[in-house]
């Protein structure tokens, strides 16, 4: 995120590079940087003659180079943006010759999503010398809640740890989807609001009481009544609560409990650091560790592996996922 801020700051200050090669697994920042260049490098009246958007599936590298070598008309720069450039992955190395000697009055933006170029080859080396190579890496699930807070803070909003976790559980690590939901909340809620689980439930439709986050907590506390209530809700709403997601989350939770049992220093700060969790949730792990000794945790992890296979339809084709989930819960709690 800091690298993105620096890139945006340089572009605002007209410290432009002739090539921006934006690549990597996470498309959110690739789109953000590309859109910022598209909307800010040229004045509105300059764009008609000097800004062009191409698509990788429709052009060749030679077409891109030909357009990039043109001179601007009545402007200092022209902007050439290539979207979906990953469609040119077989021939993208041909861009190396142009990258060695780029047109100084052209700002060429290559959006190369979900892939990376080989850093040992000529193109990458030329880009590093003459332009900008930005790699947008996928965030791990345990990093996304912090990313949500950092996105909201400059806009005058805060969010509770539970509300952030609900978004991560429901939307995964897709930053574009999460940002879309955050933007909806910012339209509805006044500035200085701390976004709560109630806001998430009312405006996005994620239940604050019947979700994997609350199931994990109930299991950790060995609160069988609450856990079965949630599982029954999941059984009645299987499309909104796929078992494969629930099993994956529980597997991660019990794997972290194994790691917790192995820690010599079980202070809250060290637990948060070692398990890569928000300090707000440390007490849940401490409680769960009391209820599940290491031998039981190991057995649960093995059970979850088996049910992960079953949740994907192997050896359990005729068994409703709700029934499988109830069976799993019974094994964990007993």
PDB file of N, CA and C in Angstrom, residues 160-260:
ATOM      1  N   UNK A 160     -14.985  -2.153  13.589  1.00  0.00           N
ATOM      2  CA  UNK A 160     -14.654  -3.041  14.705  1.00  0.00           C
ATOM      3  C   UNK A 160     -13.974  -4.291  14.163  1.00  0.00           C
ATOM      4  N   UNK A 161     -13.128  -4.938  14.975  1.00  0.00           N
ATOM      5  CA  UNK A 161     -12.473  -6.176  14.510  1.00  0.00           C
ATOM      6  C   UNK A 161     -13.456  -7.238  14.045  1.00  0.00           C
ATOM      7  N   UNK A 162     -14.582  -7.377  14.767  1.00  0.00           N
ATOM      8  CA  UNK A 162     -15.559  -8.405  14.375  1.00  0.00           C
ATOM      9  C   UNK A 162     -16.186  -8.067  13.027  1.00  0.00           C
ATOM     10  N   UNK A 163     -16.512  -6.795  12.788  1.00  0.00           N
ATOM     11  CA  UNK A 163     -17.119  -6.398  11.512  1.00  0.00           C
ATOM     12  C   UNK A 163     -16.153  -6.639  10.360  1.00  0.00           C
ATOM     13  N   UNK A 164     -14.867  -6.320  10.572  1.00  0.00           N
ATOM     14  CA  UNK A 164     -13.861  -6.562   9.528  1.00  0.00           C
ATOM     15  C   UNK A 164     -13.744  -8.052   9.246  1.00  0.00           C
ATOM     16  N   UNK A 165     -13.772  -8.853  10.309  1.00  0.00           N
ATOM     17  CA  UNK A 165     -13.649 -10.296  10.144  1.00  0.00           C
ATOM     18  C   UNK A 165     -14.857 -10.869   9.401  1.00  0.00           C
ATOM     19  N   UNK A 166     -16.022 -10.313   9.636  1.00  0.00           N
ATOM     20  CA  UNK A 166     -17.228 -10.762   8.924  1.00  0.00           C
ATOM     21  C   UNK A 166     -17.078 -10.537   7.425  1.00  0.00           C
ATOM     22  N   UNK A 167     -16.537  -9.388   7.047  1.00  0.00           N
ATOM     23  CA  UNK A 167     -16.331  -9.095   5.628  1.00  0.00           C
ATOM     24  C   UNK A 167     -15.336 -10.069   5.004  1.00  0.00           C
ATOM     25  N   UNK A 168     -14.261 -10.344   5.729  1.00  0.00           N
ATOM     26  CA  UNK A 168     -13.237 -11.258   5.212  1.00  0.00           C
ATOM     27  C   UNK A 168     -13.816 -12.656   5.051  1.00  0.00           C
ATOM     28  N   UNK A 169     -14.577 -13.085   6.044  1.00  0.00           N
ATOM     29  CA  UNK A 169     -15.153 -14.435   5.981  1.00  0.00           C
ATOM     30  C   UNK A 169     -16.121 -14.562   4.808  1.00  0.00           C
ATOM     31  N   UNK A 170     -16.924 -13.511   4.596  1.00  0.00           N
ATOM     32  CA  UNK A 170     -17.962 -13.571   3.575  1.00  0.00           C
ATOM     33  C   UNK A 170     -17.416 -13.343   2.173  1.00  0.00           C
ATOM     34  N   UNK A 171     -16.424 -12.451   2.037  1.00  0.00           N
ATOM     35  CA  UNK A 171     -15.938 -12.051   0.714  1.00  0.00           C
ATOM     36  C   UNK A 171     -14.554 -12.586   0.390  1.00  0.00           C
ATOM     37  N   UNK A 172     -13.890 -13.224   1.359  1.00  0.00           N
ATOM     38  CA  UNK A 172     -12.560 -13.777   1.109  1.00  0.00           C
ATOM     39  C   UNK A 172     -11.511 -12.683   0.979  1.00  0.00           C
ATOM     40  N   UNK A 173     -10.540 -12.906   0.123  1.00  0.00           N
ATOM     41  CA  UNK A 173      -9.431 -11.955  -0.024  1.00  0.00           C
ATOM     42  C   UNK A 173      -9.549 -11.122  -1.299  1.00  0.00           C
ATOM     43  N   UNK A 174     -10.730 -11.104  -1.906  1.00  0.00           N
ATOM     44  CA  UNK A 174     -10.948 -10.322  -3.121  1.00  0.00           C
ATOM     45  C   UNK A 174     -11.112  -8.851  -2.739  1.00  0.00           C
ATOM     46  N   UNK A 175     -10.044  -8.066  -2.892  1.00  0.00           N
ATOM     47  CA  UNK A 175     -10.058  -6.676  -2.438  1.00  0.00           C
ATOM     48  C   UNK A 175     -11.060  -5.825  -3.199  1.00  0.00           C
ATOM     49  N   UNK A 176     -11.262  -6.128  -4.469  1.00  0.00           N
ATOM     50  CA  UNK A 176     -12.223  -5.345  -5.255  1.00  0.00           C
ATOM     51  C   UNK A 176     -13.643  -5.519  -4.706  1.00  0.00           C
ATOM     52  N   UNK A 177     -14.016  -6.759  -4.401  1.00  0.00           N
ATOM     53  CA  UNK A 177     -15.347  -7.012  -3.840  1.00  0.00           C
ATOM     54  C   UNK A 177     -15.504  -6.328  -2.487  1.00  0.00           C
ATOM     55  N   UNK A 178     -14.473  -6.447  -1.653  1.00  0.00           N
ATOM     56  CA  UNK A 178     -14.535  -5.831  -0.326  1.00  0.00           C
ATOM     57  C   UNK A 178     -14.652  -4.315  -0.455  1.00  0.00           C
ATOM     58  N   UNK A 179     -13.845  -3.731  -1.333  1.00  0.00           N
ATOM     59  CA  UNK A 179     -13.880  -2.280  -1.509  1.00  0.00           C
ATOM     60  C   UNK A 179     -15.249  -1.816  -2.007  1.00  0.00           C
ATOM     61  N   UNK A 180     -15.876  -2.591  -2.895  1.00  0.00           N
ATOM     62  CA  UNK A 180     -17.219  -2.240  -3.371  1.00  0.00           C
ATOM     63  C   UNK A 180     -18.215  -2.166  -2.219  1.00  0.00           C
ATOM     64  N   UNK A 181     -18.130  -3.131  -1.309  1.00  0.00           N
ATOM     65  CA  UNK A 181     -19.042  -3.130  -0.159  1.00  0.00           C
ATOM     66  C   UNK A 181     -18.726  -1.981   0.794  1.00  0.00           C
ATOM     67  N   UNK A 182     -17.445  -1.681   0.971  1.00  0.00           N
ATOM     68  CA  UNK A 182     -17.061  -0.558   1.831  1.00  0.00           C
ATOM     69  C   UNK A 182     -17.563   0.761   1.257  1.00  0.00           C
ATOM     70  N   UNK A 183     -17.502   0.892  -0.056  1.00  0.00           N
ATOM     71  CA  UNK A 183     -17.989   2.124  -0.686  1.00  0.00           C
ATOM     72  C   UNK A 183     -19.496   2.287  -0.504  1.00  0.00           C
ATOM     73  N   UNK A 184     -20.226   1.175  -0.545  1.00  0.00           N
ATOM     74  CA  UNK A 184     -21.672   1.240  -0.283  1.00  0.00           C
ATOM     75  C   UNK A 184     -21.933   1.739   1.137  1.00  0.00           C
ATOM     76  N   UNK A 185     -21.173   1.207   2.089  1.00  0.00           N
ATOM     77  CA  UNK A 185     -21.347   1.621   3.484  1.00  0.00           C
ATOM     78  C   UNK A 185     -21.024   3.097   3.671  1.00  0.00           C
ATOM     79  N   UNK A 186     -20.016   3.594   2.947  1.00  0.00           N
ATOM     80  CA  UNK A 186     -19.628   4.999   3.073  1.00  0.00           C
ATOM     81  C   UNK A 186     -20.695   5.934   2.499  1.00  0.00           C
ATOM     82  N   UNK A 187     -21.452   5.449   1.543  1.00  0.00           N
ATOM     83  CA  UNK A 187     -22.568   6.244   1.006  1.00  0.00           C
ATOM     84  C   UNK A 187     -23.694   6.336   2.035  1.00  0.00           C
ATOM     85  N   UNK A 188     -23.917   5.228   2.734  1.00  0.00           N
ATOM     86  CA  UNK A 188     -25.049   5.137   3.666  1.00  0.00           C
ATOM     87  C   UNK A 188     -24.734   5.784   5.012  1.00  0.00           C
ATOM     88  N   UNK A 189     -23.512   5.572   5.499  1.00  0.00           N
ATOM     89  CA  UNK A 189     -23.163   5.977   6.868  1.00  0.00           C
ATOM     90  C   UNK A 189     -22.401   7.305   6.885  1.00  0.00           C
ATOM     91  N   UNK A 190     -22.663   8.168   7.866  1.00  0.00           N
ATOM     92  CA  UNK A 190     -21.936   9.436   7.956  1.00  0.00           C
ATOM     93  C   UNK A 190     -20.479   9.216   8.360  1.00  0.00           C
ATOM     94  N   UNK A 191     -19.640  10.186   8.037  1.00  0.00           N
ATOM     95  CA  UNK A 191     -18.230  10.111   8.439  1.00  0.00           C
ATOM     96  C   UNK A 191     -18.121  10.068   9.958  1.00  0.00           C
ATOM     97  N   UNK A 192     -16.993   9.558  10.417  1.00  0.00           N
ATOM     98  CA  UNK A 192     -16.707   9.345  11.842  1.00  0.00           C
ATOM     99  C   UNK A 192     -17.478   8.163  12.416  1.00  0.00           C
ATOM    100  N   UNK A 193     -18.171   7.399  11.562  1.00  0.00           N
ATOM    101  CA  UNK A 193     -18.869   6.196  12.034  1.00  0.00           C
ATOM    102  C   UNK A 193     -17.877   5.068  12.237  1.00  0.00           C
ATOM    103  N   UNK A 194     -18.051   4.311  13.309  1.00  0.00           N
ATOM    104  CA  UNK A 194     -17.329   3.050  13.456  1.00  0.00           C
ATOM    105  C   UNK A 194     -18.251   1.945  12.945  1.00  0.00           C
ATOM    106  N   UNK A 195     -17.848   1.324  11.859  1.00  0.00           N
ATOM    107  CA  UNK A 195     -18.686   0.299  11.230  1.00  0.00           C
ATOM    108  C   UNK A 195     -18.747  -0.925  12.144  1.00  0.00           C
ATOM    109  N   UNK A 196     -19.950  -1.346  12.448  1.00  0.00           N
ATOM    110  CA  UNK A 196     -20.171  -2.429  13.420  1.00  0.00           C
ATOM    111  C   UNK A 196     -20.753  -3.665  12.733  1.00  0.00           C
ATOM    112  N   UNK A 197     -20.808  -4.793  13.424  1.00  0.00           N
ATOM    113  CA  UNK A 197     -21.470  -5.971  12.857  1.00  0.00           C
ATOM    114  C   UNK A 197     -22.923  -5.694  12.472  1.00  0.00           C
ATOM    115  N   UNK A 198     -23.593  -4.832  13.241  1.00  0.00           N
ATOM    116  CA  UNK A 198     -24.980  -4.488  12.924  1.00  0.00           C
ATOM    117  C   UNK A 198     -25.069  -3.756  11.580  1.00  0.00           C
ATOM    118  N   UNK A 199     -24.110  -2.854  11.317  1.00  0.00           N
ATOM    119  CA  UNK A 199     -24.080  -2.157  10.025  1.00  0.00           C
ATOM    120  C   UNK A 199     -23.880  -3.154   8.877  1.00  0.00           C
ATOM    121  N   UNK A 200     -22.996  -4.119   9.106  1.00  0.00           N
ATOM    122  CA  UNK A 200     -22.715  -5.127   8.073  1.00  0.00           C
ATOM    123  C   UNK A 200     -23.971  -5.956   7.800  1.00  0.00           C
ATOM    124  N   UNK A 201     -24.634  -6.356   8.868  1.00  0.00           N
ATOM    125  CA  UNK A 201     -25.828  -7.189   8.718  1.00  0.00           C
ATOM    126  C   UNK A 201     -26.954  -6.423   8.019  1.00  0.00           C
ATOM    127  N   UNK A 202     -27.180  -5.185   8.430  1.00  0.00           N
ATOM    128  CA  UNK A 202     -28.300  -4.407   7.895  1.00  0.00           C
ATOM    129  C   UNK A 202     -28.089  -3.993   6.439  1.00  0.00           C
ATOM    130  N   UNK A 203     -26.846  -3.698   6.077  1.00  0.00           N
ATOM    131  CA  UNK A 203     -26.601  -3.091   4.765  1.00  0.00           C
ATOM    132  C   UNK A 203     -25.960  -4.017   3.738  1.00  0.00           C
ATOM    133  N   UNK A 204     -25.316  -5.098   4.200  1.00  0.00           N
ATOM    134  CA  UNK A 204     -24.667  -6.019   3.268  1.00  0.00           C
ATOM    135  C   UNK A 204     -25.344  -7.382   3.277  1.00  0.00           C
ATOM    136  N   UNK A 205     -26.044  -7.677   4.378  1.00  0.00           N
ATOM    137  CA  UNK A 205     -26.792  -8.931   4.416  1.00  0.00           C
ATOM    138  C   UNK A 205     -26.029 -10.102   4.994  1.00  0.00           C
ATOM    139  N   UNK A 206     -24.938  -9.824   5.693  1.00  0.00           N
ATOM    140  CA  UNK A 206     -24.178 -10.891   6.350  1.00  0.00           C
ATOM    141  C   UNK A 206     -24.683 -10.982   7.793  1.00  0.00           C
ATOM    142  N   UNK A 207     -25.153 -12.141   8.199  1.00  0.00           N
ATOM    143  CA  UNK A 207     -25.683 -12.282   9.554  1.00  0.00           C
ATOM    144  C   UNK A 207     -24.581 -12.115  10.593  1.00  0.00           C
ATOM    145  N   UNK A 208     -24.868 -11.291  11.612  1.00  0.00           N
ATOM    146  CA  UNK A 208     -23.858 -11.080  12.661  1.00  0.00           C
ATOM    147  C   UNK A 208     -23.849 -12.226  13.670  1.00  0.00           C
ATOM    148  N   UNK A 209     -24.914 -13.032  13.678  1.00  0.00           N
ATOM    149  CA  UNK A 209     -25.013 -14.125  14.655  1.00  0.00           C
ATOM    150  C   UNK A 209     -24.809 -15.506  14.046  1.00  0.00           C
ATOM    151  N   UNK A 210     -25.138 -15.659  12.764  1.00  0.00           N
ATOM    152  CA  UNK A 210     -25.057 -16.974  12.133  1.00  0.00           C
ATOM    153  C   UNK A 210     -24.024 -16.936  11.010  1.00  0.00           C
ATOM    154  N   UNK A 211     -22.773 -17.056  11.397  1.00  0.00           N
ATOM    155  CA  UNK A 211     -21.683 -17.034  10.425  1.00  0.00           C
ATOM    156  C   UNK A 211     -20.546 -17.904  10.939  1.00  0.00           C
ATOM    157  N   UNK A 212     -19.580 -18.148  10.092  1.00  0.00           N
ATOM    158  CA  UNK A 212     -18.461 -19.035  10.468  1.00  0.00           C
ATOM    159  C   UNK A 212     -17.637 -18.467  11.614  1.00  0.00           C
ATOM    160  N   UNK A 213     -17.556 -17.154  11.673  1.00  0.00           N
ATOM    161  CA  UNK A 213     -16.818 -16.494  12.758  1.00  0.00           C
ATOM    162  C   UNK A 213     -17.446 -16.848  14.104  1.00  0.00           C
ATOM    163  N   UNK A 214     -18.788 -16.753  14.199  1.00  0.00           N
ATOM    164  CA  UNK A 214     -19.476 -17.074  15.450  1.00  0.00           C
ATOM    165  C   UNK A 214     -19.446 -18.572  15.726  1.00  0.00           C
ATOM    166  N   UNK A 215     -19.477 -19.391  14.671  1.00  0.00           N
ATOM    167  CA  UNK A 215     -19.378 -20.848  14.867  1.00  0.00           C
ATOM    168  C   UNK A 215     -18.026 -21.214  15.457  1.00  0.00           C
ATOM    169  N   UNK A 216     -16.982 -20.626  14.906  1.00  0.00           N
ATOM    170  CA  UNK A 216     -15.632 -20.880  15.426  1.00  0.00           C
ATOM    171  C   UNK A 216     -15.543 -20.514  16.908  1.00  0.00           C
ATOM    172  N   UNK A 217     -16.103 -19.362  17.247  1.00  0.00           N
ATOM    173  CA  UNK A 217     -16.071 -18.904  18.644  1.00  0.00           C
ATOM    174  C   UNK A 217     -16.844 -19.855  19.550  1.00  0.00           C
ATOM    175  N   UNK A 218     -18.032 -20.287  19.099  1.00  0.00           N
ATOM    176  CA  UNK A 218     -18.858 -21.202  19.907  1.00  0.00           C
ATOM    177  C   UNK A 218     -18.151 -22.540  20.114  1.00  0.00           C
ATOM    178  N   UNK A 219     -17.515 -23.046  19.068  1.00  0.00           N
ATOM    179  CA  UNK A 219     -16.772 -24.310  19.190  1.00  0.00           C
ATOM    180  C   UNK A 219     -15.607 -24.134  20.152  1.00  0.00           C
ATOM    181  N   UNK A 220     -14.894 -23.023  20.036  1.00  0.00           N
ATOM    182  CA  UNK A 220     -13.768 -22.767  20.938  1.00  0.00           C
ATOM    183  C   UNK A 220     -14.199 -22.721  22.388  1.00  0.00           C
ATOM    184  N   UNK A 221     -15.392 -22.174  22.625  1.00  0.00           N
ATOM    185  CA  UNK A 221     -15.921 -22.084  23.996  1.00  0.00           C
ATOM    186  C   UNK A 221     -16.619 -23.366  24.442  1.00  0.00           C
ATOM    187  N   UNK A 222     -16.734 -24.331  23.515  1.00  0.00           N
ATOM    188  CA  UNK A 222     -17.517 -25.570  23.737  1.00  0.00           C
ATOM    189  C   UNK A 222     -18.964 -25.238  24.116  1.00  0.00           C
ATOM    190  N   UNK A 223     -19.471 -24.220  23.450  1.00  0.00           N
ATOM    191  CA  UNK A 223     -20.866 -23.820  23.648  1.00  0.00           C
ATOM    192  C   UNK A 223     -21.713 -24.596  22.628  1.00  0.00           C
ATOM    193  N   UNK A 224     -22.117 -25.790  23.017  1.00  0.00           N
ATOM    194  CA  UNK A 224     -22.783 -26.703  22.083  1.00  0.00           C
ATOM    195  C   UNK A 224     -24.119 -26.148  21.599  1.00  0.00           C
ATOM    196  N   UNK A 225     -24.868 -25.509  22.493  1.00  0.00           N
ATOM    197  CA  UNK A 225     -26.188 -24.987  22.116  1.00  0.00           C
ATOM    198  C   UNK A 225     -26.050 -23.963  20.996  1.00  0.00           C
ATOM    199  N   UNK A 226     -25.140 -23.021  21.179  1.00  0.00           N
ATOM    200  CA  UNK A 226     -24.934 -21.974  20.163  1.00  0.00           C
ATOM    201  C   UNK A 226     -24.380 -22.574  18.870  1.00  0.00           C
ATOM    202  N   UNK A 227     -23.429 -23.489  19.001  1.00  0.00           N
ATOM    203  CA  UNK A 227     -22.803 -24.086  17.815  1.00  0.00           C
ATOM    204  C   UNK A 227     -23.835 -24.839  16.976  1.00  0.00           C
ATOM    205  N   UNK A 228     -24.707 -25.640  17.632  1.00  0.00           N
ATOM    206  CA  UNK A 228     -25.721 -26.391  16.889  1.00  0.00           C
ATOM    207  C   UNK A 228     -26.759 -25.458  16.274  1.00  0.00           C
ATOM    208  N   UNK A 229     -27.060 -24.355  16.956  1.00  0.00           N
ATOM    209  CA  UNK A 229     -28.001 -23.388  16.407  1.00  0.00           C
ATOM    210  C   UNK A 229     -27.461 -22.814  15.092  1.00  0.00           C
ATOM    211  N   UNK A 230     -26.173 -22.495  15.087  1.00  0.00           N
ATOM    212  CA  UNK A 230     -25.552 -21.944  13.874  1.00  0.00           C
ATOM    213  C   UNK A 230     -25.502 -22.997  12.768  1.00  0.00           C
ATOM    214  N   UNK A 231     -25.118 -24.221  13.123  1.00  0.00           N
ATOM    215  CA  UNK A 231     -25.027 -25.295  12.133  1.00  0.00           C
ATOM    216  C   UNK A 231     -26.401 -25.603  11.534  1.00  0.00           C
ATOM    217  N   UNK A 232     -27.446 -25.558  12.353  1.00  0.00           N
ATOM    218  CA  UNK A 232     -28.804 -25.764  11.831  1.00  0.00           C
ATOM    219  C   UNK A 232     -29.175 -24.666  10.837  1.00  0.00           C
ATOM    220  N   UNK A 233     -28.767 -23.446  11.144  1.00  0.00           N
ATOM    221  CA  UNK A 233     -29.011 -22.328  10.223  1.00  0.00           C
ATOM    222  C   UNK A 233     -28.265 -22.563   8.912  1.00  0.00           C
ATOM    223  N   UNK A 234     -27.022 -23.025   9.000  1.00  0.00           N
ATOM    224  CA  UNK A 234     -26.236 -23.332   7.796  1.00  0.00           C
ATOM    225  C   UNK A 234     -26.921 -24.426   6.969  1.00  0.00           C
ATOM    226  N   UNK A 235     -27.459 -25.443   7.676  1.00  0.00           N
ATOM    227  CA  UNK A 235     -28.116 -26.553   6.974  1.00  0.00           C
ATOM    228  C   UNK A 235     -29.350 -26.073   6.204  1.00  0.00           C
ATOM    229  N   UNK A 236     -30.026 -25.062   6.754  1.00  0.00           N
ATOM    230  CA  UNK A 236     -31.228 -24.522   6.095  1.00  0.00           C
ATOM    231  C   UNK A 236     -30.870 -23.541   4.977  1.00  0.00           C
ATOM    232  N   UNK A 237     -29.651 -23.029   4.995  1.00  0.00           N
ATOM    233  CA  UNK A 237     -29.217 -22.037   3.993  1.00  0.00           C
ATOM    234  C   UNK A 237     -27.876 -22.458   3.385  1.00  0.00           C
ATOM    235  N   UNK A 238     -27.826 -23.643   2.743  1.00  0.00           N
ATOM    236  CA  UNK A 238     -26.537 -24.190   2.295  1.00  0.00           C
ATOM    237  C   UNK A 238     -25.856 -23.356   1.213  1.00  0.00           C
ATOM    238  N   UNK A 239     -26.633 -22.670   0.360  1.00  0.00           N
ATOM    239  CA  UNK A 239     -26.009 -21.885  -0.708  1.00  0.00           C
ATOM    240  C   UNK A 239     -25.225 -20.698  -0.156  1.00  0.00           C
ATOM    241  N   UNK A 240     -25.737 -20.115   0.921  1.00  0.00           N
ATOM    242  CA  UNK A 240     -25.064 -18.965   1.521  1.00  0.00           C
ATOM    243  C   UNK A 240     -23.951 -19.384   2.470  1.00  0.00           C
ATOM    244  N   UNK A 241     -23.934 -20.660   2.852  1.00  0.00           N
ATOM    245  CA  UNK A 241     -22.956 -21.134   3.843  1.00  0.00           C
ATOM    246  C   UNK A 241     -22.368 -22.466   3.396  1.00  0.00           C
ATOM    247  N   UNK A 242     -21.591 -22.486   2.316  1.00  0.00           N
ATOM    248  CA  UNK A 242     -21.045 -23.748   1.817  1.00  0.00           C
ATOM    249  C   UNK A 242     -20.142 -24.429   2.841  1.00  0.00           C
ATOM    250  N   UNK A 243     -20.317 -25.732   2.967  1.00  0.00           N
ATOM    251  CA  UNK A 243     -19.569 -26.482   3.979  1.00  0.00           C
ATOM    252  C   UNK A 243     -18.069 -26.409   3.750  1.00  0.00           C
ATOM    253  N   UNK A 244     -17.642 -26.377   2.490  1.00  0.00           N
ATOM    254  CA  UNK A 244     -16.210 -26.366   2.200  1.00  0.00           C
ATOM    255  C   UNK A 244     -15.538 -25.140   2.821  1.00  0.00           C
ATOM    256  N   UNK A 245     -16.258 -24.018   2.874  1.00  0.00           N
ATOM    257  CA  UNK A 245     -15.708 -22.799   3.487  1.00  0.00           C
ATOM    258  C   UNK A 245     -15.626 -22.960   4.998  1.00  0.00           C
ATOM    259  N   UNK A 246     -16.678 -23.523   5.581  1.00  0.00           N
ATOM    260  CA  UNK A 246     -16.702 -23.739   7.036  1.00  0.00           C
ATOM    261  C   UNK A 246     -15.575 -24.671   7.469  1.00  0.00           C
ATOM    262  N   UNK A 247     -15.409 -25.775   6.754  1.00  0.00           N
ATOM    263  CA  UNK A 247     -14.351 -26.740   7.100  1.00  0.00           C
ATOM    264  C   UNK A 247     -12.979 -26.094   6.972  1.00  0.00           C
ATOM    265  N   UNK A 248     -12.780 -25.304   5.936  1.00  0.00           N
ATOM    266  CA  UNK A 248     -11.496 -24.630   5.737  1.00  0.00           C
ATOM    267  C   UNK A 248     -11.185 -23.683   6.895  1.00  0.00           C
ATOM    268  N   UNK A 249     -12.183 -22.913   7.309  1.00  0.00           N
ATOM    269  CA  UNK A 249     -11.968 -21.982   8.418  1.00  0.00           C
ATOM    270  C   UNK A 249     -11.663 -22.729   9.716  1.00  0.00           C
ATOM    271  N   UNK A 250     -12.408 -23.802   9.983  1.00  0.00           N
ATOM    272  CA  UNK A 250     -12.161 -24.573  11.205  1.00  0.00           C
ATOM    273  C   UNK A 250     -10.794 -25.248  11.163  1.00  0.00           C
ATOM    274  N   UNK A 251     -10.405 -25.714   9.981  1.00  0.00           N
ATOM    275  CA  UNK A 251      -9.087 -26.326   9.845  1.00  0.00           C
ATOM    276  C   UNK A 251      -7.992 -25.312  10.188  1.00  0.00           C
ATOM    277  N   UNK A 252      -8.119 -24.097   9.677  1.00  0.00           N
ATOM    278  CA  UNK A 252      -7.138 -23.058   9.985  1.00  0.00           C
ATOM    279  C   UNK A 252      -7.118 -22.749  11.473  1.00  0.00           C
ATOM    280  N   UNK A 253      -8.297 -22.703  12.080  1.00  0.00           N
ATOM    281  CA  UNK A 253      -8.410 -22.392  13.505  1.00  0.00           C
ATOM    282  C   UNK A 253      -7.709 -23.440  14.359  1.00  0.00           C
ATOM    283  N   UNK A 254      -8.001 -24.714  14.097  1.00  0.00           N
ATOM    284  CA  UNK A 254      -7.392 -25.771  14.912  1.00  0.00           C
ATOM    285  C   UNK A 254      -5.902 -25.944  14.596  1.00  0.00           C
ATOM    286  N   UNK A 255      -5.499 -25.627  13.389  1.00  0.00           N
ATOM    287  CA  UNK A 255      -4.060 -25.635  13.076  1.00  0.00           C
ATOM    288  C   UNK A 255      -3.338 -24.559  13.888  1.00  0.00           C
ATOM    289  N   UNK A 256      -3.997 -23.411  14.025  1.00  0.00           N
ATOM    290  CA  UNK A 256      -3.416 -22.346  14.848  1.00  0.00           C
ATOM    291  C   UNK A 256      -3.387 -22.738  16.326  1.00  0.00           C
ATOM    292  N   UNK A 257      -4.410 -23.491  16.763  1.00  0.00           N
ATOM    293  CA  UNK A 257      -4.404 -23.970  18.150  1.00  0.00           C
ATOM    294  C   UNK A 257      -3.233 -24.920  18.403  1.00  0.00           C
ATOM    295  N   UNK A 258      -2.924 -25.759  17.413  1.00  0.00           N
ATOM    296  CA  UNK A 258      -1.734 -26.613  17.538  1.00  0.00           C
ATOM    297  C   UNK A 258      -0.493 -25.767  17.752  1.00  0.00           C
ATOM    298  N   UNK A 259      -0.396 -24.713  16.946  1.00  0.00           N
ATOM    299  CA  UNK A 259       0.750 -23.817  17.055  1.00  0.00           C
ATOM    300  C   UNK A 259       0.762 -23.132  18.421  1.00  0.00           C
ATOM    301  N   UNK A 260      -0.429 -22.748  18.905  1.00  0.00           N
ATOM    302  CA  UNK A 260      -0.543 -22.102  20.223  1.00  0.00           C
ATOM    303  C   UNK A 260      -0.003 -23.014  21.320  1.00  0.00           C
TER     304      UNK A 260
END
